[in-house]
Amino acid sequence: AEFSEINLIAHADGNYAVDIQVFRNGTKVVRSFRPDFVLVRQHSFSMAENEDFRNLIIGMQYAGIPSVNSLESIYNFCDKPWVFAQLVSVYKTLGPEKFPLIEQTFYPNHKEMLTMPTFPVVVKIGHAHSGMGKIKVDNHYDFQDIASVVALTQTYATTEPFIDSKYDIRIQKIGSNYKAYMRTSISGNWKTNTGSAMLEQIAMSDKYKLWVDTCSEIFGGLDICAVKAVHGKDGKDYIFEVMDCAMPLIGEHQTEDRQHITDLVVSKMNQMLSKTPIPSPQRPTATQQPQSGSLKEPEPNKIPPQRPPPQGWGPVQPQGMQSQSQEPLQPQRMYPPGQSAKPSTSQPQRPPGPTTQQPRPQAQGPSSTRLSKEAEPQPQPQPQPQPQPQPAQQPAPQPAPQQKPQSHPQLNKSQSLTNAFSFTESSFFRSSVNEDEAKAETIRNLRKSFASLFSD
């Protein structure tokens, strides 16, 4: 589509719409769409009538549409003296030998066109293309006439010394592809782009490559550009212009050049997509995996603080009431160090009972007598898988509150007993196996324990 066929509207929030006028069967049809990428192959500005499309370039830049070349560079190419100023800076950097730039004089308006240049000169009025606005002036009379014409155009003008050329040179760059052409006028017109001329492709030299590579760096980079120069009869080269992506394709390899442009646009679009953030669906799965692991880990993590208990609980899970019933008797047997493994099977709430009993080393003597008396229940809790003696020890919590006042003279031992028995009362009420036998066994154990307390 051409600039004259499109229009657009852009919003600050990034929304935009482009309208294009298409003729179908002689009827004008307007279509609206949102371009994701733009390739500009037309001059966006010329001082000819109805050739100013800078408003569309501004609108596409406002909408943030990527393009080749960049919209900033395209807008900067809307004035040839502005582009030539960039070439002047390159000339100052590389020098006249590596970058032979033609001499040029800029006049902002006709009032300043009083200084007479060295004739003959080429006067370029305003910003135009394809040889438009270019006049060869041989004397100062003609120059004054041209100044009056510039006054009517109300624009700027430039002058360059006329070079009696042998041929023109054009070096083009499309992405990473380079080509050089030589054009020789046959009709004898000083404008080699008008009339008949002979065009042929020449070898790409390092000098030509340096020219086009240096010019491709202006305005932030030009993906498509061309450098135009003149080879004079004096044997010297003169660079006088650089073109952007709107350059026309010439020569016998135009189909190949179009393919290079297509590949360039595709690569630019791929780069644009690679820079955009990709909402990977793997992120939620990655977050779920640690969550699933955290759900599995807390269970063993809660058990390890109890140290050995998780091992005992594994096989005794069907006998959970029995493992709990063992613990009220264990605080009674905590005095000997040999049975320290038994309290380890207690839950995290039960260790405080045995800690109060451990600072009583004096009870080791009587505790040994209790160990001999309780030898029958002790070996049974150690092999945890044996369930028979353990249920007999479950009901131990009931009489504990009854014996508390009796054990009052010795606070340390009585408190440990009461703590142990009162803690497992809930387990006693939950148990329902051999309650009569359990009560009898518990009474006997209590008698033995309190006998040992009074003996101390």
PDB file of C-alpha atoms in Angstrom, residues 8-159:
ATOM      1  CA  LEU A   8      -4.335   5.826  11.068  1.00  0.00           C
ATOM      2  CA  ILE A   9      -5.294   6.752  14.603  1.00  0.00           C
ATOM      3  CA  ALA A  10      -3.091   6.097  17.636  1.00  0.00           C
ATOM      4  CA  HIS A  11      -3.732   6.389  21.372  1.00  0.00           C
ATOM      5  CA  ALA A  12      -1.294   6.974  24.183  1.00  0.00           C
ATOM      6  CA  ASP A  13      -2.199   3.624  25.782  1.00  0.00           C
ATOM      7  CA  GLY A  14      -0.784   1.772  22.771  1.00  0.00           C
ATOM      8  CA  ASN A  15      -4.032   1.133  20.890  1.00  0.00           C
ATOM      9  CA  TYR A  16      -4.048   2.074  17.231  1.00  0.00           C
ATOM     10  CA  ALA A  17      -5.856   1.279  14.011  1.00  0.00           C
ATOM     11  CA  VAL A  18      -4.828   1.705  10.394  1.00  0.00           C
ATOM     12  CA  ASP A  19      -7.351   2.297   7.639  1.00  0.00           C
ATOM     13  CA  ILE A  20      -6.553   1.409   4.038  1.00  0.00           C
ATOM     14  CA  GLN A  21      -8.554   2.266   0.948  1.00  0.00           C
ATOM     15  CA  VAL A  22      -8.764  -0.539  -1.572  1.00  0.00           C
ATOM     16  CA  PHE A  23     -10.538  -0.547  -4.922  1.00  0.00           C
ATOM     17  CA  ARG A  24     -12.460  -3.724  -5.677  1.00  0.00           C
ATOM     18  CA  ASN A  25     -14.375  -3.957  -8.933  1.00  0.00           C
ATOM     19  CA  GLY A  26     -14.183  -0.192  -9.243  1.00  0.00           C
ATOM     20  CA  THR A  27     -15.622   0.348  -5.750  1.00  0.00           C
ATOM     21  CA  LYS A  28     -13.625   1.947  -2.949  1.00  0.00           C
ATOM     22  CA  VAL A  29     -13.519  -0.256   0.145  1.00  0.00           C
ATOM     23  CA  VAL A  30     -12.053   0.814   3.496  1.00  0.00           C
ATOM     24  CA  ARG A  31     -10.431  -1.837   5.657  1.00  0.00           C
ATOM     25  CA  SER A  32      -9.150  -1.456   9.220  1.00  0.00           C
ATOM     26  CA  PHE A  33      -6.318  -3.533  10.669  1.00  0.00           C
ATOM     27  CA  ARG A  34      -3.478  -3.433  13.235  1.00  0.00           C
ATOM     28  CA  PRO A  35      -0.047  -3.931  11.642  1.00  0.00           C
ATOM     29  CA  ASP A  36       2.584  -5.637  13.795  1.00  0.00           C
ATOM     30  CA  PHE A  37       5.502  -4.592  11.595  1.00  0.00           C
ATOM     31  CA  VAL A  38       6.050  -2.062   8.814  1.00  0.00           C
ATOM     32  CA  LEU A  39       8.443  -2.081   5.867  1.00  0.00           C
ATOM     33  CA  VAL A  40       8.756   1.402   4.369  1.00  0.00           C
ATOM     34  CA  ARG A  41       9.748   1.454   0.701  1.00  0.00           C
ATOM     35  CA  GLN A  42       8.399   4.869  -0.218  1.00  0.00           C
ATOM     36  CA  HIS A  43       9.644   8.386   0.403  1.00  0.00           C
ATOM     37  CA  SER A  44       7.702   9.820   3.307  1.00  0.00           C
ATOM     38  CA  PHE A  45       8.252  13.438   2.304  1.00  0.00           C
ATOM     39  CA  SER A  46       8.760  15.435  -0.821  1.00  0.00           C
ATOM     40  CA  MET A  47       8.050  19.054  -1.595  1.00  0.00           C
ATOM     41  CA  ALA A  48       6.057  18.002  -4.610  1.00  0.00           C
ATOM     42  CA  GLU A  49       2.287  18.356  -4.353  1.00  0.00           C
ATOM     43  CA  ASN A  50       0.572  15.879  -2.020  1.00  0.00           C
ATOM     44  CA  GLU A  51       3.830  14.131  -1.160  1.00  0.00           C
ATOM     45  CA  ASP A  52       4.074  14.975   2.551  1.00  0.00           C
ATOM     46  CA  PHE A  53       3.338  11.878   4.651  1.00  0.00           C
ATOM     47  CA  ARG A  54       5.321  12.776   7.736  1.00  0.00           C
ATOM     48  CA  ASN A  55       2.108  12.754   9.764  1.00  0.00           C
ATOM     49  CA  LEU A  56       1.791   9.011   9.120  1.00  0.00           C
ATOM     50  CA  ILE A  57       5.387   8.410  10.224  1.00  0.00           C
ATOM     51  CA  ILE A  58       4.653  10.348  13.411  1.00  0.00           C
ATOM     52  CA  GLY A  59       1.475   8.326  13.951  1.00  0.00           C
ATOM     53  CA  MET A  60       3.273   4.983  13.566  1.00  0.00           C
ATOM     54  CA  GLN A  61       5.984   6.156  15.943  1.00  0.00           C
ATOM     55  CA  TYR A  62       3.267   7.272  18.369  1.00  0.00           C
ATOM     56  CA  ALA A  63       1.714   3.800  18.163  1.00  0.00           C
ATOM     57  CA  GLY A  64       5.113   2.136  18.696  1.00  0.00           C
ATOM     58  CA  ILE A  65       5.020   0.030  15.533  1.00  0.00           C
ATOM     59  CA  PRO A  66       8.438  -1.490  14.699  1.00  0.00           C
ATOM     60  CA  SER A  67       9.699  -1.002  11.172  1.00  0.00           C
ATOM     61  CA  VAL A  68      12.560  -1.273   8.693  1.00  0.00           C
ATOM     62  CA  ASN A  69      14.276   1.099   8.636  1.00  0.00           C
ATOM     63  CA  SER A  70      13.519   2.565  12.033  1.00  0.00           C
ATOM     64  CA  LEU A  71      10.866   5.252  12.085  1.00  0.00           C
ATOM     65  CA  GLU A  72      13.321   7.671  13.692  1.00  0.00           C
ATOM     66  CA  SER A  73      15.741   7.343  10.791  1.00  0.00           C
ATOM     67  CA  ILE A  74      12.936   7.613   8.241  1.00  0.00           C
ATOM     68  CA  TYR A  75      11.768  10.857   9.820  1.00  0.00           C
ATOM     69  CA  ASN A  76      15.334  12.181   9.848  1.00  0.00           C
ATOM     70  CA  PHE A  77      15.607  11.510   6.108  1.00  0.00           C
ATOM     71  CA  CYS A  78      12.762  13.939   5.422  1.00  0.00           C
ATOM     72  CA  ASP A  79      15.309  16.717   4.827  1.00  0.00           C
ATOM     73  CA  LYS A  80      18.375  16.092   2.719  1.00  0.00           C
ATOM     74  CA  PRO A  81      20.480  18.877   4.288  1.00  0.00           C
ATOM     75  CA  TRP A  82      19.853  17.243   7.662  1.00  0.00           C
ATOM     76  CA  VAL A  83      21.209  13.960   6.319  1.00  0.00           C
ATOM     77  CA  PHE A  84      24.135  15.696   4.669  1.00  0.00           C
ATOM     78  CA  ALA A  85      25.026  17.196   8.037  1.00  0.00           C
ATOM     79  CA  GLN A  86      25.543  13.644   9.300  1.00  0.00           C
ATOM     80  CA  LEU A  87      27.826  12.953   6.385  1.00  0.00           C
ATOM     81  CA  VAL A  88      29.834  16.032   7.283  1.00  0.00           C
ATOM     82  CA  SER A  89      30.447  14.599  10.750  1.00  0.00           C
ATOM     83  CA  VAL A  90      31.595  11.317   9.169  1.00  0.00           C
ATOM     84  CA  TYR A  91      33.864  13.281   6.842  1.00  0.00           C
ATOM     85  CA  LYS A  92      35.455  15.039   9.803  1.00  0.00           C
ATOM     86  CA  THR A  93      36.022  11.686  11.517  1.00  0.00           C
ATOM     87  CA  LEU A  94      37.459   9.667   8.616  1.00  0.00           C
ATOM     88  CA  GLY A  95      39.050  12.438   6.609  1.00  0.00           C
ATOM     89  CA  PRO A  96      38.895  13.326   2.892  1.00  0.00           C
ATOM     90  CA  GLU A  97      40.967  10.352   1.755  1.00  0.00           C
ATOM     91  CA  LYS A  98      38.739   7.647   3.250  1.00  0.00           C
ATOM     92  CA  PHE A  99      35.469   9.532   2.872  1.00  0.00           C
ATOM     93  CA  PRO A 100      35.645  11.984  -0.092  1.00  0.00           C
ATOM     94  CA  LEU A 101      32.552  14.109   0.526  1.00  0.00           C
ATOM     95  CA  ILE A 102      31.613  16.753  -1.993  1.00  0.00           C
ATOM     96  CA  GLU A 103      31.651  20.400  -0.950  1.00  0.00           C
ATOM     97  CA  GLN A 104      28.235  21.877  -0.289  1.00  0.00           C
ATOM     98  CA  THR A 105      26.794  25.222   0.816  1.00  0.00           C
ATOM     99  CA  PHE A 106      23.491  25.553   2.645  1.00  0.00           C
ATOM    100  CA  TYR A 107      21.180  28.577   2.305  1.00  0.00           C
ATOM    101  CA  PRO A 108      18.248  28.660   4.751  1.00  0.00           C
ATOM    102  CA  ASN A 109      16.342  31.042   2.455  1.00  0.00           C
ATOM    103  CA  HIS A 110      16.767  33.178  -0.681  1.00  0.00           C
ATOM    104  CA  LYS A 111      17.977  36.229   1.276  1.00  0.00           C
ATOM    105  CA  GLU A 112      21.324  34.602   1.926  1.00  0.00           C
ATOM    106  CA  MET A 113      21.944  33.653  -1.703  1.00  0.00           C
ATOM    107  CA  LEU A 114      24.073  36.714  -2.340  1.00  0.00           C
ATOM    108  CA  THR A 115      27.499  35.138  -2.121  1.00  0.00           C
ATOM    109  CA  MET A 116      28.507  33.949  -5.530  1.00  0.00           C
ATOM    110  CA  PRO A 117      29.925  30.422  -5.632  1.00  0.00           C
ATOM    111  CA  THR A 118      32.437  29.140  -8.140  1.00  0.00           C
ATOM    112  CA  PHE A 119      30.641  28.312 -11.346  1.00  0.00           C
ATOM    113  CA  PRO A 120      29.343  26.064 -12.672  1.00  0.00           C
ATOM    114  CA  VAL A 121      27.309  24.857  -9.710  1.00  0.00           C
ATOM    115  CA  VAL A 122      24.333  22.605  -9.103  1.00  0.00           C
ATOM    116  CA  VAL A 123      21.530  24.202  -7.119  1.00  0.00           C
ATOM    117  CA  LYS A 124      19.162  21.899  -5.201  1.00  0.00           C
ATOM    118  CA  ILE A 125      15.968  23.542  -4.031  1.00  0.00           C
ATOM    119  CA  GLY A 126      14.263  22.071  -1.004  1.00  0.00           C
ATOM    120  CA  HIS A 127      13.781  18.344  -0.544  1.00  0.00           C
ATOM    121  CA  ALA A 128      12.970  16.368  -3.698  1.00  0.00           C
ATOM    122  CA  HIS A 129      13.814  13.091  -5.408  1.00  0.00           C
ATOM    123  CA  SER A 130      14.548  11.659  -8.853  1.00  0.00           C
ATOM    124  CA  GLY A 131      16.343  14.732 -10.095  1.00  0.00           C
ATOM    125  CA  MET A 132      13.524  17.139  -9.244  1.00  0.00           C
ATOM    126  CA  GLY A 133      14.535  20.598  -7.977  1.00  0.00           C
ATOM    127  CA  LYS A 134      18.102  20.314  -9.379  1.00  0.00           C
ATOM    128  CA  ILE A 135      19.407  22.994 -11.694  1.00  0.00           C
ATOM    129  CA  LYS A 136      22.805  23.532 -13.254  1.00  0.00           C
ATOM    130  CA  VAL A 137      23.900  27.187 -13.075  1.00  0.00           C
ATOM    131  CA  ASP A 138      26.786  28.405 -15.238  1.00  0.00           C
ATOM    132  CA  ASN A 139      27.039  32.101 -14.258  1.00  0.00           C
ATOM    133  CA  HIS A 140      25.962  34.555 -11.607  1.00  0.00           C
ATOM    134  CA  TYR A 141      23.060  35.868 -13.717  1.00  0.00           C
ATOM    135  CA  ASP A 142      21.378  32.531 -13.735  1.00  0.00           C
ATOM    136  CA  PHE A 143      22.170  32.180 -10.065  1.00  0.00           C
ATOM    137  CA  GLN A 144      20.262  35.369  -9.264  1.00  0.00           C
ATOM    138  CA  ASP A 145      17.302  34.071 -11.230  1.00  0.00           C
ATOM    139  CA  ILE A 146      17.337  30.857  -9.239  1.00  0.00           C
ATOM    140  CA  ALA A 147      17.442  32.843  -6.000  1.00  0.00           C
ATOM    141  CA  SER A 148      14.180  34.518  -7.028  1.00  0.00           C
ATOM    142  CA  VAL A 149      12.623  31.097  -7.597  1.00  0.00           C
ATOM    143  CA  VAL A 150      13.761  29.976  -4.151  1.00  0.00           C
ATOM    144  CA  ALA A 151      11.993  33.029  -2.751  1.00  0.00           C
ATOM    145  CA  LEU A 152       8.695  31.735  -4.126  1.00  0.00           C
ATOM    146  CA  THR A 153       9.173  28.264  -2.696  1.00  0.00           C
ATOM    147  CA  GLN A 154       9.896  29.689   0.762  1.00  0.00           C
ATOM    148  CA  THR A 155      12.339  26.931   1.524  1.00  0.00           C
ATOM    149  CA  TYR A 156      16.067  26.272   1.797  1.00  0.00           C
ATOM    150  CA  ALA A 157      18.545  25.558  -0.988  1.00  0.00           C
ATOM    151  CA  THR A 158      22.009  24.049  -1.358  1.00  0.00           C
ATOM    152  CA  THR A 159      24.763  24.462  -3.934  1.00  0.00           C
TER     153      THR A 159
END
